[in-house]
Short mmCIF file of C-alpha atoms and ligand atoms in Angstrom, two decimals:
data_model
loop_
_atom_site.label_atom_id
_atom_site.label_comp_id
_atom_site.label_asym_id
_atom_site.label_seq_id
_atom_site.Cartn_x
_atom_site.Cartn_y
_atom_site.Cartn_z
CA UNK A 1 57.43 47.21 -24.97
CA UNK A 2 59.69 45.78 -22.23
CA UNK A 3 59.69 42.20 -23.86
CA UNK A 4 60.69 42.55 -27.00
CA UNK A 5 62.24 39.53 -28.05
CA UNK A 6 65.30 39.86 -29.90
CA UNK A 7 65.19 38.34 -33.56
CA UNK A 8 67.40 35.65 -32.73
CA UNK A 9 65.05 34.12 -30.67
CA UNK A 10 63.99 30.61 -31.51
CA UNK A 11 60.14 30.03 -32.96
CA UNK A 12 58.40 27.37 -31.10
CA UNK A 13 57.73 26.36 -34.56
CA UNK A 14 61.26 25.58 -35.23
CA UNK A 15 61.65 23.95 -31.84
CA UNK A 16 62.11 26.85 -29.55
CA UNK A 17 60.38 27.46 -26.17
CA UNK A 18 56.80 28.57 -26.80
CA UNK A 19 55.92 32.30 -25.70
CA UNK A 20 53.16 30.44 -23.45
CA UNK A 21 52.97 27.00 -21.70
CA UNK A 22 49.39 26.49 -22.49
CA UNK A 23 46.59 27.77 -25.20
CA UNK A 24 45.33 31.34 -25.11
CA UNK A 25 42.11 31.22 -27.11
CA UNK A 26 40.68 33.67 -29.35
CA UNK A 27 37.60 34.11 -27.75
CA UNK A 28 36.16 32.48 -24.42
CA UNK A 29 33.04 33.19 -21.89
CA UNK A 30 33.00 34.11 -18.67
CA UNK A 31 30.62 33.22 -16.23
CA UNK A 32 30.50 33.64 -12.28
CA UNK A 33 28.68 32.68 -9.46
CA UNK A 34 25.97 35.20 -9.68
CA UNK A 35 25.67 33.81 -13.23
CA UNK A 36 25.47 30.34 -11.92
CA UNK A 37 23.00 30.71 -9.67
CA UNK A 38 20.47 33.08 -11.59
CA UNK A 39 20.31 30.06 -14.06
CA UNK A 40 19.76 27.87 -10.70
CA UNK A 41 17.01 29.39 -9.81
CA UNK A 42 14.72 28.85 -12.92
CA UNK A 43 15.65 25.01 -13.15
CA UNK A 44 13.65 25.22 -9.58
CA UNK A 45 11.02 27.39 -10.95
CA UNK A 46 7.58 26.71 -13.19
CA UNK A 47 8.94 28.24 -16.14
CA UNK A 48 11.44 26.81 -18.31
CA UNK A 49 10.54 28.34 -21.23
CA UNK A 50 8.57 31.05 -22.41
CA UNK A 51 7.83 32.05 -18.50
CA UNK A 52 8.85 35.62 -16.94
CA UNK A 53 12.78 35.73 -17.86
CA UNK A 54 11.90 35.88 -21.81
CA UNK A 55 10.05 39.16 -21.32
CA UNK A 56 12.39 40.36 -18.13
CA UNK A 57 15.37 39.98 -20.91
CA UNK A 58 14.10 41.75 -23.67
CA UNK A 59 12.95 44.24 -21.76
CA UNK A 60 16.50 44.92 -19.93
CA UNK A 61 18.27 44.40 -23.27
CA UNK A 62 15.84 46.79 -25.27
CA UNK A 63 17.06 49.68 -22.65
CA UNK A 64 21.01 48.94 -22.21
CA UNK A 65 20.93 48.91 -26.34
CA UNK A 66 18.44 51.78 -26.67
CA UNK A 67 15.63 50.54 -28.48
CA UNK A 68 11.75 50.35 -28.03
CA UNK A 69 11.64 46.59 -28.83
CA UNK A 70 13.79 43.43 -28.26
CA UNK A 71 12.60 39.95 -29.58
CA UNK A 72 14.68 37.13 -28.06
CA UNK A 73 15.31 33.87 -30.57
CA UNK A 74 17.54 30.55 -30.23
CA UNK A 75 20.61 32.17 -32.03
CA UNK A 76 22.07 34.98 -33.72
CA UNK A 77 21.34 32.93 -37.16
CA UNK A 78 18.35 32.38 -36.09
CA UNK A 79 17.85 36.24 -35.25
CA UNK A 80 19.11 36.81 -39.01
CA UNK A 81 16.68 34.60 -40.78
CA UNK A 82 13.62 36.19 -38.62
CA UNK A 83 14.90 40.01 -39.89
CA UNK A 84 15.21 38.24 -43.40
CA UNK A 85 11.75 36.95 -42.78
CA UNK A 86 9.88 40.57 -41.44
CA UNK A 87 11.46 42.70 -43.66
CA UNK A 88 9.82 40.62 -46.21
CA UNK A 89 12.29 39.00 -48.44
CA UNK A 90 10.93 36.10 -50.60
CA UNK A 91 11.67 34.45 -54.16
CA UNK A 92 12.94 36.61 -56.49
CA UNK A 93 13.86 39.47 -54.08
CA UNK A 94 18.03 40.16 -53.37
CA UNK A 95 19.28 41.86 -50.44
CA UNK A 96 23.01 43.16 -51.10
CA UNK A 97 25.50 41.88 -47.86
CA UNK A 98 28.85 41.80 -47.45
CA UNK A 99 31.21 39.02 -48.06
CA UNK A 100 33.15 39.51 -45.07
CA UNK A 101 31.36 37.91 -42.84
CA UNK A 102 30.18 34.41 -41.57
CA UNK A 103 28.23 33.04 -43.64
CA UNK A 104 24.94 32.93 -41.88
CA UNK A 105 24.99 36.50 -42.19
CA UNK A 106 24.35 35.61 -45.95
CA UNK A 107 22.71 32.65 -45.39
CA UNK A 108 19.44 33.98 -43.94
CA UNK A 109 18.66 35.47 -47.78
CA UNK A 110 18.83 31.62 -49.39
CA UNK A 111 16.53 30.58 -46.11
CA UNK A 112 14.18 32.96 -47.77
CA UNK A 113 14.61 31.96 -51.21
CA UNK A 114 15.86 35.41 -52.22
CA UNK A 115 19.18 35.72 -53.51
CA UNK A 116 22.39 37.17 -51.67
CA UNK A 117 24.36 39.62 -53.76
CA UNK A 118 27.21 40.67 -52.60
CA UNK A 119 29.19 44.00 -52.15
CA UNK A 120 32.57 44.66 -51.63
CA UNK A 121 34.08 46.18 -48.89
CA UNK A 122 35.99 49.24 -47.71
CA UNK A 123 39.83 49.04 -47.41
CA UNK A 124 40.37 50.41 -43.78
CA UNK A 125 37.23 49.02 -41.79
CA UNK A 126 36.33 45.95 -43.92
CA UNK A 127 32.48 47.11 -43.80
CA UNK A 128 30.55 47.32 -46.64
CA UNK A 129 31.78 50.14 -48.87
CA UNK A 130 28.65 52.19 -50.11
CA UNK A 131 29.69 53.30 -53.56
CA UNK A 132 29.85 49.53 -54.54
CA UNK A 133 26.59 48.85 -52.52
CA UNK A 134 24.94 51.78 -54.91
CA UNK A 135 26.52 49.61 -57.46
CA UNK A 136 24.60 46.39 -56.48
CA UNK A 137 21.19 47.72 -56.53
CA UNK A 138 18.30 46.90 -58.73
CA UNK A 139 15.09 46.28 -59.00
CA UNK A 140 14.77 43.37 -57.16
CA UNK A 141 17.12 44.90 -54.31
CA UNK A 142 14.39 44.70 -51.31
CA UNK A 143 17.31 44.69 -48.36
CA UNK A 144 21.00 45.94 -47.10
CA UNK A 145 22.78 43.57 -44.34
CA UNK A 146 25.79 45.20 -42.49
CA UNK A 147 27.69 43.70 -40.97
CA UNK A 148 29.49 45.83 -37.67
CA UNK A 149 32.83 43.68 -38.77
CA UNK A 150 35.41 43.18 -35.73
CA UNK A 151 32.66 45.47 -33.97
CA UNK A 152 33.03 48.58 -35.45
CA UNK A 153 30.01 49.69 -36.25
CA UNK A 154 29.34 49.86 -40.47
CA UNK A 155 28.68 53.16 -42.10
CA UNK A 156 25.30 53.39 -41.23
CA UNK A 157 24.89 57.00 -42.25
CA UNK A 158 25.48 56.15 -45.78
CA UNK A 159 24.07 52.90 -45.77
CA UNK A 160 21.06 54.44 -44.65
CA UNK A 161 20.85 57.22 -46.94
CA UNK A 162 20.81 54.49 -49.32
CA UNK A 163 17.99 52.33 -48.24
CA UNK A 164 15.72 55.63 -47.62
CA UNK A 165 16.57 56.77 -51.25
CA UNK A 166 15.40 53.37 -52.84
CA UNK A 167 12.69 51.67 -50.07
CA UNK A 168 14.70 48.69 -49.00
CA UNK A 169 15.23 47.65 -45.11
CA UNK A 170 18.12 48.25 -43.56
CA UNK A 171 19.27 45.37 -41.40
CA UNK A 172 22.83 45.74 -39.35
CA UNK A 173 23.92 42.18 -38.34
CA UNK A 174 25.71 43.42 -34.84
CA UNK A 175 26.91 39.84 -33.83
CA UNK A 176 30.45 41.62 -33.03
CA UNK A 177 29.42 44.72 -31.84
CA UNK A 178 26.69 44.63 -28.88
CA UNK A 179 28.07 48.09 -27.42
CA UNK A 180 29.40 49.53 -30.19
CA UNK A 181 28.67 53.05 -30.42
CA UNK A 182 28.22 55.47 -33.70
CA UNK A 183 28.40 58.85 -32.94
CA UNK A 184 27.39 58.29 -29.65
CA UNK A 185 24.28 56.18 -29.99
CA UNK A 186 24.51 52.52 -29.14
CA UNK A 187 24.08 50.06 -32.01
CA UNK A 188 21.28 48.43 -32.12
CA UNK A 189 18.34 51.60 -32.70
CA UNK A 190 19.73 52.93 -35.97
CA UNK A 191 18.78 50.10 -38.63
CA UNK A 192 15.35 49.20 -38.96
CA UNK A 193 16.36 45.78 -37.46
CA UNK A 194 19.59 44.54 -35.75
CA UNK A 195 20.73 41.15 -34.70
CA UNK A 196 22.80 39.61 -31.70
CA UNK A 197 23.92 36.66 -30.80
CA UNK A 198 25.06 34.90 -27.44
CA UNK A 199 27.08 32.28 -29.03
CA UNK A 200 29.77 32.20 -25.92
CA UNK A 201 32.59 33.73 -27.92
CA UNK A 202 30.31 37.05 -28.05
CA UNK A 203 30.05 39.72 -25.40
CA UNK A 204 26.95 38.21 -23.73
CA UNK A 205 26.14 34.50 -23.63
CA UNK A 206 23.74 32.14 -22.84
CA UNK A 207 25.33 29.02 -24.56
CA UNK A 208 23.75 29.48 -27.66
CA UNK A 209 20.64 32.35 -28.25
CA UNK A 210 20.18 35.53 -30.32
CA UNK A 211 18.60 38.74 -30.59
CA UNK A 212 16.48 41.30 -32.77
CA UNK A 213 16.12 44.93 -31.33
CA UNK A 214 13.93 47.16 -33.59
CA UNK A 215 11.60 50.66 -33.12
CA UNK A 216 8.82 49.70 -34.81
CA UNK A 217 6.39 47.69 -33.39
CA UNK A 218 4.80 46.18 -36.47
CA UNK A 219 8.34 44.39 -36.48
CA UNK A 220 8.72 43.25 -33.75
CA UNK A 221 4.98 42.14 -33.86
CA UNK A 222 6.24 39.59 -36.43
CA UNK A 223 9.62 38.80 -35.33
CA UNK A 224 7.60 37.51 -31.78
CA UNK A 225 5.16 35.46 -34.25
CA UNK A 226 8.51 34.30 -36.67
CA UNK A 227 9.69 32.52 -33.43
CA UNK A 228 6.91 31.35 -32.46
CA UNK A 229 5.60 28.92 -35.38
CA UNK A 230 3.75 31.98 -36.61
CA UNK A 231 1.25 31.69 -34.15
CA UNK A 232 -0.68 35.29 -32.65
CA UNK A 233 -0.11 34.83 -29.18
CA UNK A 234 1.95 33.27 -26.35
CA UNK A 235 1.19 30.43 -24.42
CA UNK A 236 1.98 32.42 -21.46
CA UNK A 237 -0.57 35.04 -22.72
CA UNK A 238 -3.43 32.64 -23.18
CA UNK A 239 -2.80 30.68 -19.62
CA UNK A 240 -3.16 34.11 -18.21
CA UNK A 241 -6.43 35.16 -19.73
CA UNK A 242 -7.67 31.84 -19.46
CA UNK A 243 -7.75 31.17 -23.34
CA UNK A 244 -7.39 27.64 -25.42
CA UNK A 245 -7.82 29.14 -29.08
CA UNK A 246 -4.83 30.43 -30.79
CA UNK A 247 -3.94 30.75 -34.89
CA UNK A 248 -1.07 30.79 -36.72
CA UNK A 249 -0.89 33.42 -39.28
CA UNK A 250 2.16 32.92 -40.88
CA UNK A 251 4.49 30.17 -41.24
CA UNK A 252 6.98 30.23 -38.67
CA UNK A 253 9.43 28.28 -36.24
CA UNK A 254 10.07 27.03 -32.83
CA UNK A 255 13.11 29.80 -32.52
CA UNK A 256 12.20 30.61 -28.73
CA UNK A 257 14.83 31.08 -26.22
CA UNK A 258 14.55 29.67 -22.86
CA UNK A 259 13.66 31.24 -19.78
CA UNK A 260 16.98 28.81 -18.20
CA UNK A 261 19.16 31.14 -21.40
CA UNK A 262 17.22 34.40 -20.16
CA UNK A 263 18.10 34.21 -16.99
CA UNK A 264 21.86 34.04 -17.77
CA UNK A 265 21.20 36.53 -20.49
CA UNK A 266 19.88 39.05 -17.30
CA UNK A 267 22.62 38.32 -15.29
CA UNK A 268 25.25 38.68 -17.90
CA UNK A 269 23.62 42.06 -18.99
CA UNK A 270 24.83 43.66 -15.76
CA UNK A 271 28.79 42.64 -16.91
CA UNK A 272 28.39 43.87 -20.08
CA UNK A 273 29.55 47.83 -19.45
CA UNK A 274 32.39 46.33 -17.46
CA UNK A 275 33.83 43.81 -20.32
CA UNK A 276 33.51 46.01 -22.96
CA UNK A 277 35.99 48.65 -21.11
CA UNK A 278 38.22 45.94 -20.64
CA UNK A 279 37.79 45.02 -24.16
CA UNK A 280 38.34 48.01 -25.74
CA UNK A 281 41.49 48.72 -23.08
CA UNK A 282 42.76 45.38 -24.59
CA UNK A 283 42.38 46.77 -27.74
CA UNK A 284 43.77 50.05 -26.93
CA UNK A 285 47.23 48.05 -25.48
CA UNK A 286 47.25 46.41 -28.56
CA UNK A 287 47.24 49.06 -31.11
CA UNK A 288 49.93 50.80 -29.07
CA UNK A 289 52.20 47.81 -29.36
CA UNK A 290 51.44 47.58 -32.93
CA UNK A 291 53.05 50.74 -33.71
CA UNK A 292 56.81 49.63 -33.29
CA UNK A 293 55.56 46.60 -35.86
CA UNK A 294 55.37 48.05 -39.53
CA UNK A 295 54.49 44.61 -40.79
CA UNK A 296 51.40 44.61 -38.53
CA UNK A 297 48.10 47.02 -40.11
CA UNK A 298 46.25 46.94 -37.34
CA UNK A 299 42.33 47.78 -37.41
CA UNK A 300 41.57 51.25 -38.20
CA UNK A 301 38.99 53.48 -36.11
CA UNK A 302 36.75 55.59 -37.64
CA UNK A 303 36.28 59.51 -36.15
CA UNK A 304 33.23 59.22 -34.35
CA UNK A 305 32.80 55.49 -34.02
CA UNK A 306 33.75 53.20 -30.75
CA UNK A 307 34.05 49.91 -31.61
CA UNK A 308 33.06 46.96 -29.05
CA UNK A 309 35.67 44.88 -30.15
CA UNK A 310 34.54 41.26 -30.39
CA UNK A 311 37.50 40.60 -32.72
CA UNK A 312 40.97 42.30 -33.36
CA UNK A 313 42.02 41.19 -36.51
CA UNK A 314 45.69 42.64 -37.46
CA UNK A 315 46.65 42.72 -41.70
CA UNK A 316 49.96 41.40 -42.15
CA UNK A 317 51.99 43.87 -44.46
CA UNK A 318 53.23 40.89 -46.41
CA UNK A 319 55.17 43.19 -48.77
CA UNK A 320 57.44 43.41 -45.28
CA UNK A 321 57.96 39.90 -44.94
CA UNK A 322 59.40 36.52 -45.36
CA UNK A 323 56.65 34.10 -45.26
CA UNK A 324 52.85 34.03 -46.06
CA UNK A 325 49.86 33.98 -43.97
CA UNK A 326 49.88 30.34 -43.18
CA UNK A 327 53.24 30.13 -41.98
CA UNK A 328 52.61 32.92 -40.08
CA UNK A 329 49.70 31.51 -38.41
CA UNK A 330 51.39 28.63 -37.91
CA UNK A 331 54.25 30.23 -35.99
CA UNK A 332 51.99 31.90 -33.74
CA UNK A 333 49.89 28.83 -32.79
CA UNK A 334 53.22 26.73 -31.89
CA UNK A 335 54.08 29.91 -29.61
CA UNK A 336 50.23 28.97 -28.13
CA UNK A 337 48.45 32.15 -29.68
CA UNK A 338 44.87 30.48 -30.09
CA UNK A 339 44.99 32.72 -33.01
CA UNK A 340 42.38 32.28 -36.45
CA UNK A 341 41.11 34.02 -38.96
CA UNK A 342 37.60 36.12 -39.96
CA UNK A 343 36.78 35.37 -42.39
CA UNK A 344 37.12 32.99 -45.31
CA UNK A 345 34.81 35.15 -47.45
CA UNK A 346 31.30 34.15 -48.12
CA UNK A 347 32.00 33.84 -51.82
CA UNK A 348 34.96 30.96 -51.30
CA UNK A 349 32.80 28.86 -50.17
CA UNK A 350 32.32 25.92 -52.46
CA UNK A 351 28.44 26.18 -51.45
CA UNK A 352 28.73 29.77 -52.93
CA UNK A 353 30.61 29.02 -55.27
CA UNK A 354 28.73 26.14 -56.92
CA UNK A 355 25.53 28.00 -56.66
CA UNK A 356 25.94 31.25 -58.07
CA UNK A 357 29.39 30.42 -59.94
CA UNK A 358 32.12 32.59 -57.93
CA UNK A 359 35.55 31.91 -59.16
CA UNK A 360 37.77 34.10 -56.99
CA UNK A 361 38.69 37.89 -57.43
CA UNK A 362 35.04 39.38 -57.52
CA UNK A 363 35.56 41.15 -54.48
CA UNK A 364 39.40 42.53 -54.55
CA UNK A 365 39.48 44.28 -51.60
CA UNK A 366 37.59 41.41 -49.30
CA UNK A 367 40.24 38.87 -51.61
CA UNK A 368 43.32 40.70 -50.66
CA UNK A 369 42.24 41.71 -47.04
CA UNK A 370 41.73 37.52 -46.38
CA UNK A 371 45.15 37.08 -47.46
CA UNK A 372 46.43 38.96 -44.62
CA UNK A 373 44.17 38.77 -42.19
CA UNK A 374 44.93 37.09 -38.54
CA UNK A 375 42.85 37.63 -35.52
CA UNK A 376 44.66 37.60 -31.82
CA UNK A 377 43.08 36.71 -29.01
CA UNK A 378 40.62 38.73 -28.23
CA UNK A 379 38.46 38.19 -24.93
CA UNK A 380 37.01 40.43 -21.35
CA UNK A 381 38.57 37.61 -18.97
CA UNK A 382 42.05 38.28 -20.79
CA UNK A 383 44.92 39.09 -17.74
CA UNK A 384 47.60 41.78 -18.46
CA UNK A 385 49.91 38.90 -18.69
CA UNK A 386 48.12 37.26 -21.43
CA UNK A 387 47.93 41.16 -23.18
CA UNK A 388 51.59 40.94 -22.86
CA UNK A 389 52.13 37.71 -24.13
CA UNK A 390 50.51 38.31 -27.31
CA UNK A 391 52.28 41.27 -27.96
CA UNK A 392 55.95 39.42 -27.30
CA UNK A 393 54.69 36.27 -29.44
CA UNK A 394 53.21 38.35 -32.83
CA UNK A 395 56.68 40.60 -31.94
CA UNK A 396 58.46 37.23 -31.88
CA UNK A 397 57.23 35.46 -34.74
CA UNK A 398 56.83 38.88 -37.37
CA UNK A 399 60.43 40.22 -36.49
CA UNK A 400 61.62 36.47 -37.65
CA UNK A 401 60.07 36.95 -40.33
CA UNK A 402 60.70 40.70 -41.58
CA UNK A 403 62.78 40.98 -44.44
C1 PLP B 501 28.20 34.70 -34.46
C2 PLP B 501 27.71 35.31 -35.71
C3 PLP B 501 26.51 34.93 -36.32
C4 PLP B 501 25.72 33.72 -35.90
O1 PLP B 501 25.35 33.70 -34.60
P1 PLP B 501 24.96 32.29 -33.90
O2 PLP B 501 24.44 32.73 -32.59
O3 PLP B 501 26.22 31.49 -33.81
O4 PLP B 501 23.94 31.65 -34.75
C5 PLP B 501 26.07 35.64 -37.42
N1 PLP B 501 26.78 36.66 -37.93
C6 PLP B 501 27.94 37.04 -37.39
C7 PLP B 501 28.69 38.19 -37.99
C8 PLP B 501 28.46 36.37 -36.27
O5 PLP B 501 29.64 36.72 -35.77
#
């Protein structure tokens, strides 16, 4: 670490020069040419929706993931509420998530009138911690939603072991970690349903759109229906054989994804090996630094996982240091980190709170781990300058601050 600043270098906060002239987000797209011009080339075309790029998509992201079936949807909340919907949640039923999380990952139980309950989570990877999932479960329980937090992948070994034991669907919400791997084997073919989404902070983007990959085709049978106001077949389907009758079979939504988002999806597909090694080199540059910073925790990886990285949220050690989180934060924006933080737990919210009367403190280690948490920028197109930069302005800003 070549730049370490010196500790009586002024914060930008208290009217020093900023580490960096302008922003550095937390997340951003990329897109190029190729990119540009795939999308092009269907605003010229027939099909704007539900034409050839829907299926050419799926089919591309159903191999690179490893998994019979893909089933493209308008969003990754979207691709929640349809996993929600086929693994047959309804009123009455609870499906035990995590609180760590963005809240849609929750959310998609109340859009099927079932009832969130949630779990708290382990102290090194902030997944779901399986001893207080076997804890949550009843006789309502009829689901588990992981969440791959940061994008390492949850501890789906145990969490499956659980749902065999007691019948309930196993659904990994993989919003962070399209490329994650555990024990080898891509996420995505080891719950009985798991969800993307191409929101353009995410690996993959194409503006907003989601996924569910599963290996059972009576799923994804439904999830293509779910999307589709419930109705049997395609309209591409019945212009092909010639067909005007149709029924709808269960009550669905208009949750289709374009062919215009497709095509960007295809084309961002083939970047997707290539940002994830720069990812998880970012990542790699980062937890090196890290180690000459006691008050940082950084993230923790598990022996046989490879995380993909969509976040890298440090832990302050505040038991090191002068100020609190939000003067912390603060510092590091005026210095131009685009820094934030994932996530205010599910169970602060005063939605949450009001319905199902959560006061704080019913989740201690997803309580104390928001207290700390900060996540750095965090993004493929990131230059080794902006790497660098990071590392001198959380240096910066925590050596200030260290008692
Ligand atoms: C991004 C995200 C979602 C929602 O995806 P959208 O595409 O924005 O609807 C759900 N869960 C998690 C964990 C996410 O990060």
């Amino acid at each position: 670490m070549s730049a370490t600043p010196t500790r009586l270098e002024t914060l930008a906060i208290k009217g020093g020069p900023p580490v960096r002239e302008a922003l550095l987000p937390y997340g951003r797209q990329s897109l190029d040419e190729e990119d540009i011009q795939s999308v092009v080339e269907v605003l010229k075309s027939d099909w704007l929706t539900t034409g050839p790029k829907v299926a050419e998509f799926e089919e591309q992201f159903a191999e690179w993931v490893g998994t019979k079936h893909a089933v493209s949807v308008s969003s990754g909340t979207a691709a929640l509420h349809a996993a929600a919907f086929a693994a047959g949640l309804k009123s009455g039923d609870e499906a035990v998530t995590t609180p760590m999380t963005f809240c849609a990952t929750a959310n998609c139980v109340l859009y099927q009138d079932a009832t969130p309950v949630f779990a708290d989570v382990s102290a090194d990877t902030l997944n779901l911690d399986p001893d207080k999932v076997r804890r949550k479960i009843s006789s309502r329980t009829k689901a588990l939603i992981a969440v791959d937090y940061s994008g390492h992948p949850a501890d789906l070994v145990e969490l499956r072991a659980i749902a065999e034991r007691d019948g309930l669907v196993l659904i990994e919400d993989a919003c962070h970690a399209l490329g994650a791997e555990h024990f080898g084997k891509k996420v995505g073919g080891i719950a009985d349903m798991t969800v993307f989404s191409f929101h353009p902070v995410k690996h993959l983007t194409t503006g907003e759109g989601g996924m569910v990959t599963t290996d059972e085709a009576k799923l994804a049978e439904t999830l293509r229906q779910f999307r589709n106001h419930g109705i049997s077949s395609e309209a591409r389907q019945r212009q092909a054989s010639g067909q005007w009758f149709y029924e709808m079979v269960l009550l669905g939504f208009n949750y289709r994804l374009t062919d215009i988002a497709c095509a960007l999806g295809i084309s961002q597909l083939r970047k997707l090996e290539s940002n994830l090694a720069r990812r998880r080199m970012i990542a790699a540059q980062y937890t090196s630094a890290f180690r000459e910073l006691p008050a940082v925790m950084a993230p923790v990886v598990r022996d046989g996982m490879n995380p993909a990285w969509h976040l890298y949220p440090i832990r302050l050690r505040l038991e090191l240091l002068s100020a609190r989180r939000p003067e912390i934060f603060q510092a590091l924006r005026a210095e131009n980190l685009g820094v934030n933080v994932h996530y205010v737990p599910v169970h602060h919210h005063p939605y949450y709170r009001e319905q199902f009367g959560y006061q704080g403190g019913e989740y201690p280690v997803a309580d104390d781990a928001y207290e700390r948490l900060i996540s750095l920028p965090m993004f493929h197109a990131m230059t080794d300058q902006d790497v660098k930069d990071v590392i001198a302005a959380v240096s910066k800003v925590l050596n200030f601050f260290s008692r």
